[in-house]
């Protein structure tokens, strides 16, 4: 059963005349006849311009943690509008929100606000370079840290020949090749390899950039032991540990992955969940590092701390900090895993869920992946085939299997019932389509 996308298709042909790919982010283009345009969204649901209704597990890649158009946050945002916007001056509220962040995330001794995750990570890297006087950084394979030149590189594991280290490629054209020698990659959960890199390049490496639950790579998760070792190595080699919590921050725990695993970053970055969708991000960190902002390092921007976004962030953080919203989210996430898992299990499909229940990766193997190389080695045909069927059946997951399924506080019983029904159908359609004999044989036992 296929959805009607008549209006979305028509709009796509109009939009493409004025907008590259007909959209405003490359990732929003899903093909000429499958790109959808949104009419509205509310709670855990979204409607496209053809009036197709979806239970949404993308949530804009995570921001809508309380649900779309949350009345408590929107009311605060309206009050923020009364203040007037941006002034190239500061307001008292910035201090209040910074204080809340510091109390939730102790590593964020001082805070600076920006508009997007990209800007926060960009500021963190600059600060680390300035503080250490070292220009290179080490980043975890398979991670995504935004759209700026220094981090838009990837390791091409599939093309790796007999060289010591896998080849590093630019994420797209236009990224200056002169930046390439500044980036080194390490697989997650391999402290020996990290140490090997630090021994080899350590005198030039100012930062180690890590997202301990990889929100752009199936939620593959660092072990507590690895984080402890990496933390110690950063100290030994004089490297700033930047923990990118753009997706995990205020989601996997009030204090993010740092609370979950019991460690402290030198610098950490937040965005997404902190404003329930209003554009705001934050860089937090050790006071001695953060104090060089304003002394030797420039940080700012015309739109930083817009009064609407700041008021929305204040309310969102208050709710996340003072209510049981995160428990509600994790409970739904666990029930979703149980439901999806029993459907897959009953059909003999090997799988496991990865990461935190509030942002689950679905991995098609019984053993959870420990790094990006495990993901590259896994067959994702099943997921790739199933995702469009889920869309047709009213469940909006990311077509890219690396993206986790995000949960919000507004996902309710009716969302879960709908999702499980649709998932069961989509799995069966996919099995028929792939005519998967080994899976069918397994299922018969
Ligand atoms: C871990 C991480 N860091 C940084 C970014 C960049 O954030 P933004 O898209 O707000 O620039 C993202 C975006 O998905 C992310 O997931």
Coordinates of C-alpha atoms and ligand atoms in Angstrom, one line a residue:
X1 CA 0.0 0.0 0.0
X2 CA 1.5 3.2 -1.1
X3 CA 0.7 6.7 0.3
X4 CA -0.5 9.4 -2.0
X5 CA 2.2 12.0 -2.4
X6 CA 0.5 14.0 -5.2
X7 CA 0.9 17.4 -3.6
X8 CA 4.4 16.8 -2.3
X9 CA 5.4 15.6 -5.8
X10 CA 3.8 18.7 -7.4
X11 CA 5.5 20.9 -4.9
X12 CA 8.8 19.3 -5.4
X13 CA 8.7 20.2 -9.1
X14 CA 7.9 23.8 -8.2
X15 CA 10.5 24.0 -5.4
X16 CA 13.4 22.6 -7.5
X17 CA 13.1 25.7 -9.7
X18 CA 14.2 27.9 -6.8
X19 CA 15.9 25.6 -4.3
X20 CA 18.7 23.1 -5.0
X21 CA 17.2 19.6 -4.6
X22 CA 14.0 21.4 -3.7
X23 CA 14.9 21.6 0.0
X24 CA 17.0 23.5 2.5
X25 CA 19.2 20.7 3.7
X26 CA 20.6 17.9 1.5
X27 CA 19.4 15.3 3.9
X28 CA 15.8 16.4 3.4
X29 CA 15.8 15.2 -0.2
X30 CA 14.6 11.6 -0.3
X31 CA 14.2 11.3 -4.1
X32 CA 12.1 13.2 -6.7
X33 CA 9.0 11.2 -5.9
X34 CA 9.5 10.6 -2.2
X35 CA 10.5 14.0 -0.8
X36 CA 7.8 15.1 1.5
X37 CA 6.8 18.6 2.6
X38 CA 5.4 19.2 6.0
X39 CA 2.0 20.8 6.7
X40 CA 2.3 20.7 10.5
X41 CA 3.4 18.6 13.4
X42 CA 2.1 18.2 17.0
X43 CA 3.2 16.0 19.8
X44 CA 4.8 12.8 18.4
X45 CA 3.0 13.1 15.1
X46 CA 3.6 14.9 11.8
X47 CA 1.3 15.5 8.8
X48 CA 2.5 16.1 5.2
X49 CA 0.8 18.4 2.7
X50 CA -1.1 15.4 1.3
X51 CA -2.5 14.9 4.8
X52 CA -0.6 11.7 5.4
X53 CA -0.2 11.2 9.1
X54 CA 2.9 9.8 10.6
X55 CA 4.2 8.8 14.1
X56 CA 7.5 10.6 13.9
X57 CA 10.7 9.0 15.2
X58 CA 13.0 11.5 13.5
X59 CA 11.8 14.5 15.5
X60 CA 14.0 16.7 13.3
X61 CA 17.0 14.6 14.2
X62 CA 16.2 14.9 17.9
X63 CA 15.3 18.4 18.9
X64 CA 11.6 17.9 19.7
X65 CA 12.3 16.0 22.9
X66 CA 9.0 17.0 24.5
X67 CA 7.1 16.8 21.3
X68 CA 6.3 19.2 18.5
X69 CA 4.6 22.5 19.4
X70 CA 4.8 21.8 23.1
X71 CA 2.4 24.4 24.6
X72 CA 4.6 25.0 27.7
X73 CA 7.6 25.8 25.6
X74 CA 5.7 27.7 22.9
X75 CA 4.1 29.9 25.6
X76 CA 7.6 30.7 26.9
X77 CA 8.8 31.5 23.4
X78 CA 5.9 33.9 22.9
X79 CA 6.9 35.7 26.0
X80 CA 10.5 35.7 24.7
X81 CA 9.1 37.4 21.6
X82 CA 7.9 40.3 23.7
X83 CA 11.4 41.0 24.7
X84 CA 12.3 42.0 21.2
X85 CA 14.7 39.6 19.5
X86 CA 18.4 40.3 19.2
X87 CA 20.1 43.5 20.3
X88 CA 23.9 43.0 19.9
X89 CA 23.6 43.1 23.7
X90 CA 23.0 40.6 26.4
X91 CA 19.9 39.9 28.6
X92 CA 19.8 38.7 32.2
X93 CA 18.2 35.4 31.2
X94 CA 21.5 34.2 29.6
X95 CA 22.9 33.9 33.1
X96 CA 19.9 32.0 34.4
X97 CA 20.0 29.5 31.6
X98 CA 23.8 29.1 31.9
X99 CA 23.3 28.5 35.6
X100 CA 20.8 25.7 34.9
X101 CA 23.1 24.1 32.4
X102 CA 26.0 24.1 34.9
X103 CA 23.9 22.5 37.5
X104 CA 22.7 19.8 35.2
X105 CA 26.2 19.2 33.6
X106 CA 28.9 19.9 36.1
X107 CA 31.6 19.9 33.4
X108 CA 30.0 23.0 32.0
X109 CA 31.5 25.4 34.5
X110 CA 31.1 28.3 32.1
X111 CA 28.8 28.5 29.1
X112 CA 28.6 30.3 25.8
X113 CA 25.5 30.1 23.5
X114 CA 25.3 29.8 19.8
X115 CA 22.5 28.9 17.3
X116 CA 23.4 25.5 16.0
X117 CA 25.3 22.3 16.9
X118 CA 27.8 23.2 14.1
X119 CA 28.6 26.5 15.7
X120 CA 29.1 25.0 19.1
X121 CA 31.5 22.3 17.9
X122 CA 33.3 24.8 15.7
X123 CA 33.8 27.1 18.8
X124 CA 34.9 24.1 20.9
X125 CA 37.6 23.1 18.4
X126 CA 38.9 26.6 18.1
X127 CA 39.1 27.0 21.8
X128 CA 41.0 23.7 22.2
X129 CA 43.5 24.8 19.5
X130 CA 43.9 28.1 21.2
X131 CA 44.3 26.6 24.7
X132 CA 46.8 23.9 23.7
X133 CA 48.6 25.8 20.8
X134 CA 48.1 22.6 18.8
X135 CA 46.1 22.6 15.5
X136 CA 45.3 18.9 14.8
X137 CA 42.5 16.8 16.3
X138 CA 41.5 13.2 16.6
X139 CA 37.9 12.2 15.9
X140 CA 36.1 9.0 16.2
X141 CA 35.3 7.1 13.0
X142 CA 31.7 7.3 11.8
X143 CA 30.9 10.4 13.8
X144 CA 29.2 13.5 12.6
X145 CA 29.9 16.8 14.2
X146 CA 28.3 19.4 11.9
X147 CA 28.8 20.9 8.5
X148 CA 32.0 23.0 8.9
X149 CA 35.2 22.2 7.0
X150 CA 37.3 20.9 9.9
X151 CA 34.9 18.0 10.7
X152 CA 33.5 17.1 7.3
X153 CA 35.9 14.3 6.7
X154 CA 35.4 10.6 6.8
X155 CA 37.4 7.3 6.8
X156 CA 36.9 5.2 3.7
X157 CA 37.0 1.8 5.4
X158 CA 35.7 0.0 2.3
X159 CA 38.6 1.3 0.2
X160 CA 41.2 0.5 2.8
X161 CA 44.2 -1.4 1.3
X162 CA 47.4 -2.3 3.0
X163 CA 48.3 1.1 4.5
X164 CA 48.7 1.6 8.2
X165 CA 45.7 3.9 8.5
X166 CA 42.5 3.9 6.5
X167 CA 42.2 6.6 3.8
X168 CA 40.6 9.9 4.8
X169 CA 38.3 11.6 2.3
X170 CA 36.6 15.0 2.3
X171 CA 32.8 14.8 2.9
X172 CA 32.2 16.8 -0.2
X173 CA 33.8 19.1 -2.8
X174 CA 34.8 22.5 -1.6
X175 CA 36.5 21.4 1.6
X176 CA 40.1 22.6 1.4
X177 CA 42.6 19.7 1.1
X178 CA 45.0 21.7 3.3
X179 CA 42.9 20.7 6.3
X180 CA 43.3 17.0 5.7
X181 CA 46.5 16.6 7.6
X182 CA 44.9 18.1 10.7
X183 CA 42.4 15.3 11.1
X184 CA 43.1 11.8 12.4
X185 CA 40.6 9.1 13.0
X186 CA 40.3 6.4 15.7
X187 CA 37.8 3.6 16.0
X188 CA 35.5 3.8 19.0
X189 CA 36.3 1.5 21.9
X190 CA 39.9 0.9 21.0
X191 CA 42.0 2.8 23.6
X192 CA 45.2 1.1 22.3
X193 CA 44.7 2.6 18.9
X194 CA 44.0 6.0 20.4
X195 CA 47.2 5.8 22.3
X196 CA 49.1 4.7 19.2
X197 CA 47.8 7.9 17.4
X198 CA 48.7 10.1 20.3
X199 CA 52.2 8.7 20.4
X200 CA 52.5 9.3 16.7
X201 CA 50.8 12.7 16.3
X202 CA 50.4 13.9 19.9
X203 CA 52.6 16.9 19.8
X204 CA 50.3 18.4 17.1
X205 CA 47.0 17.2 18.5
X206 CA 45.0 19.7 20.5
X207 CA 41.6 18.0 20.8
X208 CA 40.0 14.6 20.9
X209 CA 36.4 14.9 19.6
X210 CA 34.0 12.2 20.6
X211 CA 30.2 11.5 20.7
X212 CA 30.0 8.6 23.2
X213 CA 26.6 7.5 22.0
X214 CA 27.0 8.0 18.2
X215 CA 23.8 9.6 17.3
X216 CA 24.7 9.5 13.6
X217 CA 26.0 6.0 13.6
X218 CA 23.3 3.6 14.9
X219 CA 23.8 4.9 18.5
X220 CA 26.9 2.8 18.8
X221 CA 28.0 3.3 22.3
X222 CA 31.4 3.7 24.1
X223 CA 32.1 1.6 27.1
X224 CA 32.6 3.2 30.4
X225 CA 36.1 1.6 30.5
X226 CA 37.0 3.2 27.1
X227 CA 35.8 6.6 28.2
X228 CA 37.9 6.3 31.4
X229 CA 41.0 5.3 29.3
X230 CA 40.4 8.0 26.7
X231 CA 40.0 10.6 29.5
X232 CA 43.3 9.5 31.0
X233 CA 45.1 9.5 27.7
X234 CA 43.9 13.1 26.9
X235 CA 45.3 14.2 30.2
X236 CA 48.6 12.4 29.7
X237 CA 49.1 13.8 26.2
X238 CA 47.8 17.4 26.9
X239 CA 44.8 17.0 24.7
X240 CA 41.4 18.7 25.3
X241 CA 38.6 16.1 25.5
X242 CA 35.6 17.6 23.6
X243 CA 32.4 15.6 24.2
X244 CA 29.8 16.3 21.6
X245 CA 26.4 16.1 23.3
X246 CA 24.5 17.8 20.5
X247 CA 22.2 14.8 20.3
X248 CA 22.7 13.2 23.7
X249 CA 22.6 16.3 25.8
X250 CA 19.6 16.7 28.1
X251 CA 18.2 13.5 26.5
X252 CA 19.9 10.3 27.7
X253 CA 20.1 11.8 31.2
X254 CA 19.7 15.2 32.7
X255 CA 23.5 15.5 32.6
X256 CA 23.8 13.7 29.3
X257 CA 26.3 11.0 28.5
X258 CA 28.6 12.4 31.1
X259 CA 26.2 11.6 33.9
X260 CA 25.3 8.3 32.3
X261 CA 29.0 7.1 32.2
X262 CA 30.3 9.2 35.2
X263 CA 33.0 11.2 33.6
X264 CA 33.7 14.9 32.8
X265 CA 34.6 16.5 29.5
X266 CA 37.0 19.4 29.2
X267 CA 34.6 21.0 26.8
X268 CA 31.1 19.8 25.8
X269 CA 28.6 20.9 23.2
X270 CA 24.8 20.9 23.3
X271 CA 22.0 21.8 20.9
X272 CA 18.9 19.8 19.7
X273 CA 17.0 18.9 22.9
X274 CA 17.9 22.0 24.8
X275 CA 15.4 24.2 23.0
X276 CA 12.7 21.7 22.0
X277 CA 13.3 22.7 18.4
X278 CA 14.0 26.4 18.8
X279 CA 17.5 27.2 17.4
X280 CA 20.0 27.4 20.2
X281 CA 23.1 25.6 21.2
X282 CA 25.7 25.8 23.9
X283 CA 29.4 25.3 24.5
X284 CA 30.3 24.5 28.1
X285 CA 33.6 23.6 29.8
X286 CA 36.4 24.0 32.2
X287 CA 36.7 27.5 33.6
X288 CA 40.4 27.9 32.7
X289 CA 39.7 27.0 29.1
X290 CA 36.5 29.0 28.7
X291 CA 38.1 32.1 30.2
X292 CA 40.3 32.5 27.2
X293 CA 37.2 33.4 25.2
X294 CA 37.3 37.2 25.2
X295 CA 41.0 37.2 25.9
X296 CA 42.6 35.4 23.0
X297 CA 39.6 33.8 21.3
X298 CA 36.7 35.3 19.4
X299 CA 33.2 33.9 19.9
X300 CA 30.0 35.5 19.0
X301 CA 27.4 36.1 16.3
X302 CA 24.6 38.4 15.5
X303 CA 21.8 36.0 16.3
X304 CA 23.3 34.3 19.4
X305 CA 20.7 34.1 22.2
X306 CA 17.7 35.4 20.3
X307 CA 15.2 36.2 23.0
X308 CA 12.7 33.6 21.6
X309 CA 15.1 30.7 21.5
X310 CA 16.6 31.6 24.9
X311 CA 13.2 31.7 26.6
X312 CA 12.3 28.3 24.9
X313 CA 15.5 26.8 26.2
X314 CA 14.9 28.1 29.7
X315 CA 11.5 26.4 29.8
X316 CA 12.6 23.2 28.1
X317 CA 15.5 22.7 30.5
X318 CA 13.3 23.5 33.4
X319 CA 10.9 20.8 32.3
X320 CA 13.7 18.3 31.7
X321 CA 15.3 19.0 35.0
X322 CA 12.3 19.3 37.3
X323 CA 9.9 16.7 35.9
X324 CA 10.1 13.0 35.1
X325 CA 9.9 13.7 31.3
X326 CA 13.2 11.8 30.6
X327 CA 11.9 8.7 32.5
X328 CA 8.6 8.8 30.4
X329 CA 10.7 9.0 27.3
X330 CA 13.0 6.1 28.3
X331 CA 10.1 3.9 29.3
X332 CA 8.4 4.4 25.9
X333 CA 11.7 3.7 24.2
X334 CA 12.1 0.4 26.1
X335 CA 8.5 -0.6 25.3
X336 CA 9.1 0.2 21.6
X337 CA 12.3 -1.9 21.6
X338 CA 10.4 -4.8 23.3
X339 CA 7.6 -4.6 20.7
X340 CA 9.8 -4.2 17.6
X341 CA 12.1 -6.8 19.0
X342 CA 9.4 -9.5 19.4
X343 CA 8.2 -8.9 15.9
X344 CA 11.7 -9.4 14.5
X345 CA 12.3 -12.3 16.8
X346 CA 9.2 -14.1 15.8
X347 CA 10.4 -14.0 12.2
X348 CA 13.9 -15.2 13.0
X349 CA 15.5 -11.9 12.1
X350 CA 18.8 -11.4 14.0
X351 CA 18.9 -8.0 15.5
X352 CA 19.7 -5.9 18.6
X353 CA 19.0 -2.4 19.8
X354 CA 22.0 -0.1 20.5
X355 CA 22.4 3.0 22.6
X356 CA 20.0 4.6 25.0
X357 CA 16.2 3.8 24.7
X358 CA 15.5 7.5 24.0
X359 CA 17.6 7.2 20.8
X360 CA 17.8 3.6 19.7
X361 CA 19.8 2.3 16.9
X362 CA 18.4 -0.9 15.2
X363 CA 21.3 -3.2 14.3
X364 CA 20.8 -6.3 12.2
X365 CA 23.0 -8.7 14.1
X366 CA 22.7 -10.3 17.5
X367 CA 26.0 -8.9 18.7
X368 CA 26.0 -5.1 19.2
X369 CA 28.5 -3.1 17.2
X370 CA 31.4 -1.6 19.0
X371 CA 32.4 0.8 16.3
X372 CA 31.7 2.1 12.8
X373 CA 33.7 -0.7 11.2
X374 CA 31.0 -3.2 12.5
X375 CA 28.3 -1.1 10.9
X376 CA 30.2 -1.0 7.6
X377 CA 30.4 -4.8 7.7
X378 CA 26.7 -5.3 8.3
X379 CA 24.1 -5.9 5.6
X380 CA 21.5 -3.2 5.7
X381 CA 19.4 -4.3 2.8
X382 CA 16.6 -5.3 5.1
X383 CA 16.4 -1.8 6.8
X384 CA 16.8 0.0 3.5
X385 CA 14.0 -1.9 1.9
X386 CA 11.7 -1.7 5.0
X387 CA 12.0 2.1 5.7
X388 CA 10.0 3.3 2.7
X389 CA 7.2 0.7 3.6
X390 CA 7.2 2.2 7.1
X391 CA 6.7 5.6 5.7
X392 CA 3.8 4.3 3.5
X393 CA 2.3 2.8 6.7
X394 CA 2.6 6.1 8.7
X395 CA 5.8 5.6 10.7
X396 CA 8.4 8.2 10.0
X397 CA 11.9 6.8 10.6
X398 CA 15.1 8.0 8.8
X399 CA 15.7 6.1 5.5
X400 CA 19.4 6.1 6.5
X401 CA 19.9 3.2 8.9
X402 CA 22.6 5.0 10.8
X403 CA 20.1 7.4 12.3
X404 CA 18.5 6.3 15.6
X405 CA 14.8 6.3 16.4
X406 CA 14.2 9.3 18.6
X407 CA 11.5 9.4 21.3
X408 CA 9.7 12.4 22.7
X409 CA 7.6 12.9 25.8
X410 CA 4.5 13.2 23.7
X411 CA 4.8 9.7 22.1
X412 CA 1.8 8.0 23.7
X413 CA 0.0 4.6 23.8
X414 CA -1.7 5.3 20.4
X415 CA 1.6 6.1 18.8
X416 CA 3.0 2.8 20.1
X417 CA 0.0 0.7 19.0
X418 CA 0.1 2.3 15.5
X419 CA 3.9 1.8 15.2
X420 CA 3.9 -1.9 16.2
X421 CA 1.0 -2.7 13.8
X422 CA 2.8 -0.9 10.9
X423 CA 6.2 -2.4 11.8
X424 CA 4.8 -5.9 11.7
X425 CA 3.2 -5.3 8.2
X426 CA 6.4 -3.6 6.9
X427 CA 8.6 -6.5 8.1
X428 CA 6.4 -9.0 6.3
X429 CA 6.2 -7.0 3.1
X430 CA 10.0 -6.7 3.2
X431 CA 10.5 -10.4 3.7
X432 CA 8.2 -11.1 0.8
X433 CA 10.0 -8.5 -1.3
X434 CA 13.4 -9.8 -0.5
X435 CA 12.2 -13.4 -0.7
X436 CA 14.6 -14.1 2.1
X437 CA 14.9 -17.8 2.2
X438 CA 17.4 -18.1 5.1
X439 CA 15.3 -15.8 7.2
X440 CA 12.1 -17.7 6.3
X441 CA 13.8 -21.0 7.1
X442 CA 14.9 -19.7 10.5
X443 CA 11.4 -18.3 11.1
X444 CA 9.8 -21.8 10.5
X445 CA 11.7 -23.3 13.5
Ligands
LIG1 C1 26.7 15.0 17.3 C2 26.3 16.2 16.4 N1 27.2 17.2 16.4 C3 26.9 18.3 15.7 C4 25.8 18.4 14.9 C5 25.5 19.6 14.0 O1 24.4 20.3 14.5 P1 23.6 21.3 13.6 O2 22.9 20.4 12.6 O3 22.6 21.9 14.6 O4 24.5 22.2 13.1 C6 24.9 17.3 14.8 C7 23.8 17.3 13.9 O5 23.1 16.4 13.7 C8 25.2 16.2 15.6 O6 24.4 15.1 15.6

